[in-house]
mmCIF file of C-alpha atoms in Angstrom:
data_model
loop_
_atom_site.group_PDB
_atom_site.id
_atom_site.type_symbol
_atom_site.label_atom_id
_atom_site.label_comp_id
_atom_site.label_asym_id
_atom_site.label_seq_id
_atom_site.Cartn_x
_atom_site.Cartn_y
_atom_site.Cartn_z
ATOM 1 C CA MET A 187 90.627 43.448 -23.483
ATOM 2 C CA ASP A 188 87.934 40.896 -23.445
ATOM 3 C CA TYR A 189 86.161 39.784 -20.341
ATOM 4 C CA THR A 190 83.897 37.754 -22.147
ATOM 5 C CA GLY A 191 85.356 33.986 -21.150
ATOM 6 C CA ILE A 192 85.873 35.925 -17.237
ATOM 7 C CA VAL A 193 81.999 36.451 -17.182
ATOM 8 C CA ILE A 194 81.092 33.164 -18.504
ATOM 9 C CA PHE A 195 83.136 31.246 -16.006
ATOM 10 C CA PHE A 196 81.962 33.343 -13.057
ATOM 11 C CA MET A 197 78.332 32.854 -14.488
ATOM 12 C CA GLU A 198 79.172 28.932 -14.440
ATOM 13 C CA VAL A 199 80.634 28.997 -11.004
ATOM 14 C CA ILE A 200 77.390 30.947 -9.497
ATOM 15 C CA LEU A 201 75.117 27.920 -11.227
ATOM 16 C CA MET A 202 77.276 25.708 -9.910
ATOM 17 C CA ALA A 203 76.999 26.684 -6.372
ATOM 18 C CA LEU A 204 73.054 26.907 -6.423
ATOM 19 C CA GLU A 205 70.727 24.042 -5.531
ATOM 20 C CA ASN A 206 69.505 22.492 -8.298
ATOM 21 C CA TRP A 207 65.586 21.984 -8.745
ATOM 22 C CA ARG A 208 63.567 20.256 -11.229
ATOM 23 C CA PHE A 209 61.389 22.062 -13.567
ATOM 24 C CA ILE A 210 58.686 20.614 -15.465
ATOM 25 C CA GLU A 211 56.729 22.197 -17.816
ATOM 26 C CA THR A 212 53.481 19.916 -19.051
ATOM 27 C CA GLU A 213 51.410 20.507 -22.024
ATOM 28 C CA PRO A 214 47.462 21.602 -21.507
ATOM 29 C CA LEU A 215 45.657 18.759 -19.698
ATOM 30 C CA ASP A 216 42.173 18.440 -18.267
ATOM 31 C CA ALA A 217 41.399 19.541 -14.573
ATOM 32 C CA TYR A 218 41.700 16.062 -13.371
ATOM 33 C CA THR A 219 44.906 15.008 -14.488
ATOM 34 C CA ASN A 220 46.378 18.598 -13.502
ATOM 35 C CA MET A 221 45.179 18.125 -9.782
ATOM 36 C CA ALA A 222 46.495 14.242 -9.688
ATOM 37 C CA VAL A 223 50.251 15.489 -11.247
ATOM 38 C CA ASP A 224 50.750 17.836 -8.572
ATOM 39 C CA HIS A 225 49.399 15.335 -6.141
ATOM 40 C CA ALA A 226 51.913 12.544 -7.651
ATOM 41 C CA ILE A 227 54.472 14.743 -7.351
ATOM 42 C CA LEU A 228 53.908 15.984 -4.099
ATOM 43 C CA GLU A 229 53.988 12.047 -2.770
ATOM 44 C CA SER A 230 56.793 11.626 -4.574
ATOM 45 C CA VAL A 231 58.830 14.327 -2.783
ATOM 46 C CA ALA A 232 57.698 13.380 0.563
ATOM 47 C CA LYS A 233 59.037 10.069 0.296
ATOM 48 C CA GLY A 234 62.412 11.408 -1.384
ATOM 49 C CA GLU A 235 62.191 9.864 -4.437
ATOM 50 C CA SER A 236 61.842 12.866 -6.133
ATOM 51 C CA PRO A 237 63.844 16.342 -6.033
ATOM 52 C CA PRO A 238 62.221 20.032 -5.116
ATOM 53 C CA THR A 239 59.778 20.673 -8.307
ATOM 54 C CA ILE A 240 58.485 23.625 -9.907
ATOM 55 C CA ARG A 241 56.030 22.885 -12.400
ATOM 56 C CA PHE A 242 54.027 24.990 -14.800
ATOM 57 C CA TYR A 243 51.232 24.196 -16.996
ATOM 58 C CA ARG A 244 47.562 24.930 -18.675
ATOM 59 C CA TRP A 245 44.149 23.486 -19.012
ATOM 60 C CA HIS A 246 42.392 22.228 -21.795
ATOM 61 C CA PRO A 247 39.433 22.192 -21.622
ATOM 62 C CA PRO A 248 38.849 24.812 -19.018
ATOM 63 C CA GLY A 249 38.490 23.948 -15.512
ATOM 64 C CA VAL A 250 37.061 25.138 -12.349
ATOM 65 C CA THR A 251 38.611 23.889 -9.103
ATOM 66 C CA ILE A 252 37.344 23.744 -5.666
ATOM 67 C CA GLY A 253 39.209 24.206 -2.711
ATOM 68 C CA TYR A 254 39.329 21.100 -0.454
ATOM 69 C CA PHE A 255 36.782 22.771 2.119
ATOM 70 C CA GLN A 256 34.439 24.011 -0.017
ATOM 71 C CA LYS A 257 30.763 22.367 -0.688
ATOM 72 C CA ALA A 258 30.574 21.954 -5.039
ATOM 73 C CA ASN A 259 27.024 22.009 -5.434
ATOM 74 C CA LYS A 260 26.662 25.122 -2.861
ATOM 75 C CA GLU A 261 29.071 27.352 -4.493
ATOM 76 C CA ILE A 262 28.985 26.265 -8.630
ATOM 77 C CA ASP A 263 26.313 25.724 -10.756
ATOM 78 C CA ILE A 264 27.317 22.108 -12.139
ATOM 79 C CA ASP A 265 24.703 22.277 -15.225
ATOM 80 C CA ALA A 266 26.372 25.866 -16.049
ATOM 81 C CA CYS A 267 29.906 24.223 -16.174
ATOM 82 C CA GLN A 268 28.642 21.049 -18.247
ATOM 83 C CA LYS A 269 27.038 23.712 -21.042
ATOM 84 C CA ASN A 270 30.089 25.392 -21.161
ATOM 85 C CA GLY A 271 32.374 22.588 -21.337
ATOM 86 C CA VAL A 272 34.317 23.272 -17.713
ATOM 87 C CA ASP A 273 35.277 20.333 -15.810
ATOM 88 C CA VAL A 274 35.151 20.845 -12.116
ATOM 89 C CA VAL A 275 37.359 19.058 -9.864
ATOM 90 C CA ARG A 276 38.287 19.540 -6.041
ATOM 91 C CA ARG A 277 41.958 20.726 -5.109
ATOM 92 C CA LEU A 278 43.881 19.189 -2.371
ATOM 93 C CA THR A 279 44.819 22.600 -1.097
ATOM 94 C CA GLY A 280 42.260 24.788 0.339
ATOM 95 C CA GLY A 281 41.185 28.502 -0.569
ATOM 96 C CA ARG A 282 38.188 29.154 -2.844
ATOM 97 C CA THR A 283 37.001 28.707 -6.399
ATOM 98 C CA VAL A 284 39.122 29.378 -9.506
ATOM 99 C CA LEU A 285 38.005 29.572 -13.435
ATOM 100 C CA HIS A 286 41.129 28.001 -14.943
ATOM 101 C CA GLN A 287 41.304 29.001 -18.745
ATOM 102 C CA HIS A 288 43.752 31.740 -19.924
ATOM 103 C CA GLU A 289 46.759 31.490 -17.720
ATOM 104 C CA LEU A 290 49.875 30.292 -16.547
ATOM 105 C CA THR A 291 49.267 27.627 -13.311
ATOM 106 C CA TYR A 292 52.246 27.143 -11.234
ATOM 107 C CA SER A 293 53.221 24.732 -8.147
ATOM 108 C CA VAL A 294 56.045 24.577 -5.769
ATOM 109 C CA ILE A 295 56.715 21.209 -4.476
ATOM 110 C CA ALA A 296 59.673 20.729 -2.012
ATOM 111 C CA PRO A 297 60.233 18.822 1.865
ATOM 112 C CA GLU A 298 58.330 21.205 4.430
ATOM 113 C CA ASN A 299 61.348 21.583 5.998
ATOM 114 C CA HIS A 300 63.379 22.718 3.325
ATOM 115 C CA PRO A 301 65.626 25.557 3.880
ATOM 116 C CA LYS A 302 64.013 27.703 0.889
ATOM 117 C CA VAL A 303 60.680 27.539 2.062
ATOM 118 C CA THR A 304 60.799 26.100 5.744
ATOM 119 C CA GLY A 305 58.766 27.932 8.712
ATOM 120 C CA THR A 306 55.329 28.608 9.049
ATOM 121 C CA ILE A 307 52.701 28.998 6.317
ATOM 122 C CA LEU A 308 52.655 32.579 5.953
ATOM 123 C CA GLU A 309 56.426 32.148 5.735
ATOM 124 C CA SER A 310 56.603 29.798 3.000
ATOM 125 C CA TYR A 311 54.041 31.934 1.209
ATOM 126 C CA LEU A 312 56.370 35.123 1.691
ATOM 127 C CA ALA A 313 59.141 33.050 -0.057
ATOM 128 C CA ILE A 314 57.564 31.780 -3.199
ATOM 129 C CA SER A 315 55.618 35.104 -3.694
ATOM 130 C CA ARG A 316 59.166 36.979 -3.636
ATOM 131 C CA GLY A 317 59.631 35.097 -6.664
ATOM 132 C CA LEU A 318 56.239 35.467 -8.206
ATOM 133 C CA LEU A 319 57.578 39.410 -7.574
ATOM 134 C CA PHE A 320 60.327 39.101 -9.877
ATOM 135 C CA GLY A 321 58.308 37.282 -12.460
ATOM 136 C CA LEU A 322 55.792 40.329 -12.884
ATOM 137 C CA GLU A 323 59.034 42.363 -12.625
ATOM 138 C CA ASN A 324 60.542 40.598 -15.840
ATOM 139 C CA LEU A 325 57.482 41.390 -17.718
ATOM 140 C CA GLY A 326 57.632 45.062 -16.516
ATOM 141 C CA VAL A 327 54.783 44.878 -14.292
ATOM 142 C CA LYS A 328 54.838 46.839 -11.202
ATOM 143 C CA GLY A 329 53.412 44.235 -8.171
ATOM 144 C CA GLN A 330 52.991 44.175 -4.799
ATOM 145 C CA LEU A 331 52.736 41.851 -2.090
ATOM 146 C CA VAL A 332 49.963 42.226 -0.033
ATOM 147 C CA ASN A 333 51.035 41.836 3.874
ATOM 148 C CA GLY A 334 47.849 41.745 6.039
ATOM 149 C CA ALA A 335 45.254 39.584 7.271
ATOM 150 C CA GLU A 336 42.471 37.988 4.960
ATOM 151 C CA SER A 337 40.043 40.493 3.832
ATOM 152 C CA LYS A 338 37.014 39.681 6.287
ATOM 153 C CA ARG A 339 34.279 41.663 3.412
ATOM 154 C CA LYS A 340 31.898 39.533 2.288
ATOM 155 C CA GLY A 341 32.770 38.148 -1.245
ATOM 156 C CA THR A 342 31.828 35.652 -3.758
ATOM 157 C CA ALA A 343 33.209 32.185 -3.851
ATOM 158 C CA ALA A 344 35.819 33.267 -6.152
ATOM 159 C CA CYS A 345 39.420 33.026 -5.276
ATOM 160 C CA PHE A 346 40.419 36.307 -7.046
ATOM 161 C CA ASP A 347 37.777 38.008 -5.085
ATOM 162 C CA ALA A 348 40.078 39.158 -2.628
ATOM 163 C CA PRO A 349 43.470 38.849 -1.793
ATOM 164 C CA SER A 350 44.893 37.074 1.285
ATOM 165 C CA TRP A 351 48.448 36.897 2.838
ATOM 166 C CA TYR A 352 51.451 37.441 0.770
ATOM 167 C CA GLU A 353 49.737 37.389 -2.823
ATOM 168 C CA LEU A 354 50.155 39.678 -5.261
ATOM 169 C CA VAL A 355 48.178 42.595 -6.607
ATOM 170 C CA VAL A 356 48.538 45.309 -9.053
ATOM 171 C CA ASP A 357 47.093 48.659 -8.427
ATOM 172 C CA ASN A 358 44.994 46.909 -5.457
ATOM 173 C CA LYS A 359 44.000 44.133 -7.505
ATOM 174 C CA LYS A 360 44.577 40.493 -7.247
ATOM 175 C CA ILE A 361 46.512 39.133 -10.407
ATOM 176 C CA ILE A 362 48.047 35.811 -8.788
ATOM 177 C CA GLY A 363 46.294 33.873 -6.215
ATOM 178 C CA SER A 364 47.472 30.799 -4.472
ATOM 179 C CA ALA A 365 47.056 27.870 -2.233
ATOM 180 C CA GLN A 366 48.800 25.961 -0.219
ATOM 181 C CA THR A 367 49.113 22.670 1.976
ATOM 182 C CA ARG A 368 51.600 19.976 3.443
ATOM 183 C CA LYS A 369 51.509 16.330 3.437
ATOM 184 C CA GLN A 370 53.840 13.670 4.612
ATOM 185 C CA GLY A 371 56.464 15.976 5.357
ATOM 186 C CA ALA A 372 56.205 17.778 2.084
ATOM 187 C CA LEU A 373 54.601 21.192 0.742
ATOM 188 C CA LEU A 374 52.824 21.641 -2.313
ATOM 189 C CA GLN A 375 51.817 25.288 -3.171
ATOM 190 C CA HIS A 376 50.003 26.295 -6.455
ATOM 191 C CA GLY A 377 48.473 28.894 -7.915
ATOM 192 C CA SER A 378 47.293 31.215 -10.955
ATOM 193 C CA ILE A 379 49.121 33.718 -12.768
ATOM 194 C CA LEU A 380 46.387 35.601 -14.704
ATOM 195 C CA ILE A 381 46.862 36.255 -18.524
ATOM 196 C CA GLU A 382 43.435 36.876 -19.041
ATOM 197 C CA LEU A 383 39.939 37.148 -17.585
ATOM 198 C CA ASP A 384 36.635 35.764 -18.800
ATOM 199 C CA ASN A 385 34.424 37.456 -16.166
ATOM 200 C CA ASN A 386 31.436 36.531 -17.820
ATOM 201 C CA LEU A 387 32.223 32.576 -17.958
ATOM 202 C CA LEU A 388 33.085 32.726 -14.112
ATOM 203 C CA PHE A 389 30.175 34.127 -12.929
ATOM 204 C CA ASN A 390 27.971 32.446 -15.071
ATOM 205 C CA ILE A 391 29.019 29.088 -13.704
ATOM 206 C CA LEU A 392 29.060 30.385 -9.662
ATOM 207 C CA LYS A 393 25.878 30.020 -8.101
ATOM 208 C CA PHE A 394 23.454 33.173 -7.015
ATOM 209 C CA SER A 395 20.217 33.655 -5.202
ATOM 210 C CA SER A 396 19.201 35.803 -8.467
ATOM 211 C CA ASP A 397 20.588 37.193 -11.562
ATOM 212 C CA LYS A 398 20.522 40.744 -10.003
ATOM 213 C CA VAL A 399 22.911 39.629 -7.596
ATOM 214 C CA ARG A 400 24.829 37.910 -10.187
ATOM 215 C CA ARG A 401 24.981 41.109 -12.028
ATOM 216 C CA ALA A 402 26.177 43.157 -8.791
ATOM 217 C CA ALA A 403 28.799 40.816 -7.894
ATOM 218 C CA ARG A 404 30.025 40.807 -11.051
ATOM 219 C CA GLU A 405 30.633 44.521 -10.991
ATOM 220 C CA ARG A 406 31.896 44.597 -8.030
ATOM 221 C CA PHE A 407 34.817 41.919 -8.904
ATOM 222 C CA LYS A 408 35.665 44.240 -11.664
ATOM 223 C CA GLY A 409 37.395 46.170 -9.237
ATOM 224 C CA LYS A 410 39.047 43.237 -7.123
ATOM 225 C CA ALA A 411 40.985 41.499 -10.264
ATOM 226 C CA ILE A 412 43.298 42.219 -12.829
ATOM 227 C CA SER A 413 45.352 40.328 -15.644
ATOM 228 C CA LEU A 414 49.054 40.604 -17.548
ATOM 229 C CA ALA A 415 46.982 41.503 -20.632
ATOM 230 C CA GLU A 416 44.898 44.539 -18.785
ATOM 231 C CA VAL A 417 48.082 45.778 -17.335
ATOM 232 C CA MET A 418 50.595 45.161 -20.097
ATOM 233 C CA GLU A 419 47.891 46.567 -22.642
ATOM 234 C CA ARG A 420 48.066 43.441 -24.726
ATOM 235 C CA VAL A 421 48.066 39.963 -24.542
ATOM 236 C CA PRO A 422 51.614 38.690 -23.307
ATOM 237 C CA ASP A 423 52.838 35.226 -25.053
ATOM 238 C CA TYR A 424 52.848 32.298 -23.482
ATOM 239 C CA SER A 425 56.507 31.335 -23.709
ATOM 240 C CA GLN A 426 57.459 34.849 -22.659
ATOM 241 C CA VAL A 427 55.227 34.701 -19.522
ATOM 242 C CA VAL A 428 56.812 31.037 -18.619
ATOM 243 C CA GLN A 429 60.732 32.441 -18.868
ATOM 244 C CA ALA A 430 59.621 35.602 -16.918
ATOM 245 C CA PHE A 431 58.599 33.343 -14.222
ATOM 246 C CA ASN A 432 61.129 30.829 -14.180
ATOM 247 C CA ASP A 433 63.578 33.178 -14.004
ATOM 248 C CA GLY A 434 61.353 35.244 -11.111
ATOM 249 C CA LEU A 435 61.259 31.940 -9.137
ATOM 250 C CA SER A 436 64.747 30.720 -9.752
ATOM 251 C CA LYS A 437 65.865 34.625 -8.422
ATOM 252 C CA GLY A 438 63.352 34.620 -5.428
ATOM 253 C CA LEU A 439 64.167 31.157 -4.111
ATOM 254 C CA ASP A 440 67.867 31.384 -5.016
ATOM 255 C CA ILE A 441 68.118 28.348 -6.853
ATOM 256 C CA ASN A 442 68.849 26.908 -10.708
ATOM 257 C CA LEU A 443 66.187 25.288 -12.345
ATOM 258 C CA SER A 444 66.962 21.975 -14.633
ATOM 259 C CA ASP A 445 64.264 21.105 -17.097
ATOM 260 C CA GLY A 446 63.113 17.389 -16.138
ATOM 261 C CA LYS A 447 60.008 15.226 -16.463
ATOM 262 C CA LEU A 448 57.878 13.117 -14.311
ATOM 263 C CA ASN A 449 59.592 10.031 -13.669
ATOM 264 C CA ASP A 450 57.950 6.653 -14.194
ATOM 265 C CA SER A 451 56.507 6.406 -10.401
ATOM 266 C CA GLU A 452 55.039 9.578 -10.586
ATOM 267 C CA LYS A 453 53.489 8.903 -14.051
ATOM 268 C CA GLN A 454 52.146 5.733 -12.728
ATOM 269 C CA LEU A 455 50.697 7.458 -9.487
ATOM 270 C CA THR A 456 49.267 10.264 -11.835
ATOM 271 C CA GLU A 457 47.200 7.856 -13.668
ATOM 272 C CA GLU A 458 45.837 5.987 -10.440
ATOM 273 C CA LEU A 459 45.302 9.576 -8.766
ATOM 274 C CA GLU A 460 43.330 10.444 -11.738
ATOM 275 C CA VAL A 461 41.042 7.516 -11.748
ATOM 276 C CA GLY A 462 40.540 6.719 -8.396
ATOM 277 C CA LYS A 463 40.463 9.948 -7.185
ATOM 278 C CA TYR A 464 39.977 13.195 -9.052
ATOM 279 C CA ARG A 465 37.242 11.826 -11.394
ATOM 280 C CA THR A 466 35.174 10.752 -8.935
ATOM 281 C CA ASP A 467 32.010 11.923 -7.529
ATOM 282 C CA GLN A 468 32.749 10.885 -4.099
ATOM 283 C CA TRP A 469 35.917 13.564 -4.235
ATOM 284 C CA ASN A 470 34.551 15.927 -5.738
ATOM 285 C CA TYR A 471 30.788 16.509 -4.979
ATOM 286 C CA LYS A 472 30.109 14.540 -1.787
ATOM 287 C CA ARG A 473 32.001 16.503 0.899
#
């Protein structure tokens, strides 16, 4: 007996029972536009004009994002960033400095009282991190959820210098770093999934008191962060990584992701936020 039709039927029933979220994959964008898009979706979801959304994106040129509370001129060598063609932008979320280059960046945006992500910040971190863990498993990578207080050891301004609550590590090295904020009743969590890692560029654009301190920090960092390429012993195809984490987040959050795109109001708000906020020195440097 051929059970193919029965299997397909039950799969369709299961998908119909799952809640639909919007999935957006955008082309590589500069740092200012990427942050404006996340912010625009956040505001649209907060107003009830857009559904819960997961976005995957990339960066061109490379970008450095600093946490909401960081002081750019204290942490970042702005001249070195300009020399190396690296954009600098402040995130809406907290946390430390992240170099965005060879990675898949994700964002999860939903009402903060949505049952899939409801609860405290730590509880919602856990829910999303489970999906990320499934994504790693889909690539054959054995990851672990860090479950403990944020490291108190002295480190650098770099986000991947130490794992915090419910972030993912492989061999005790951070492979995915995330940050979250809540605004007007909606939640935004975004993070970096390292495909490759350029330690030299990262430590060339961070500020240090001396080259000796810089070299020592770079050496320590090698034991604290790891990329998919290092773990898999090859550089995975970007589309493979996208599919793995699309499936992983769908499973972890128990949702169905439907391909979508920005609506007209989100596009307009993105343009306004990019020009009026994320490209301005007032936002990026004068805090």
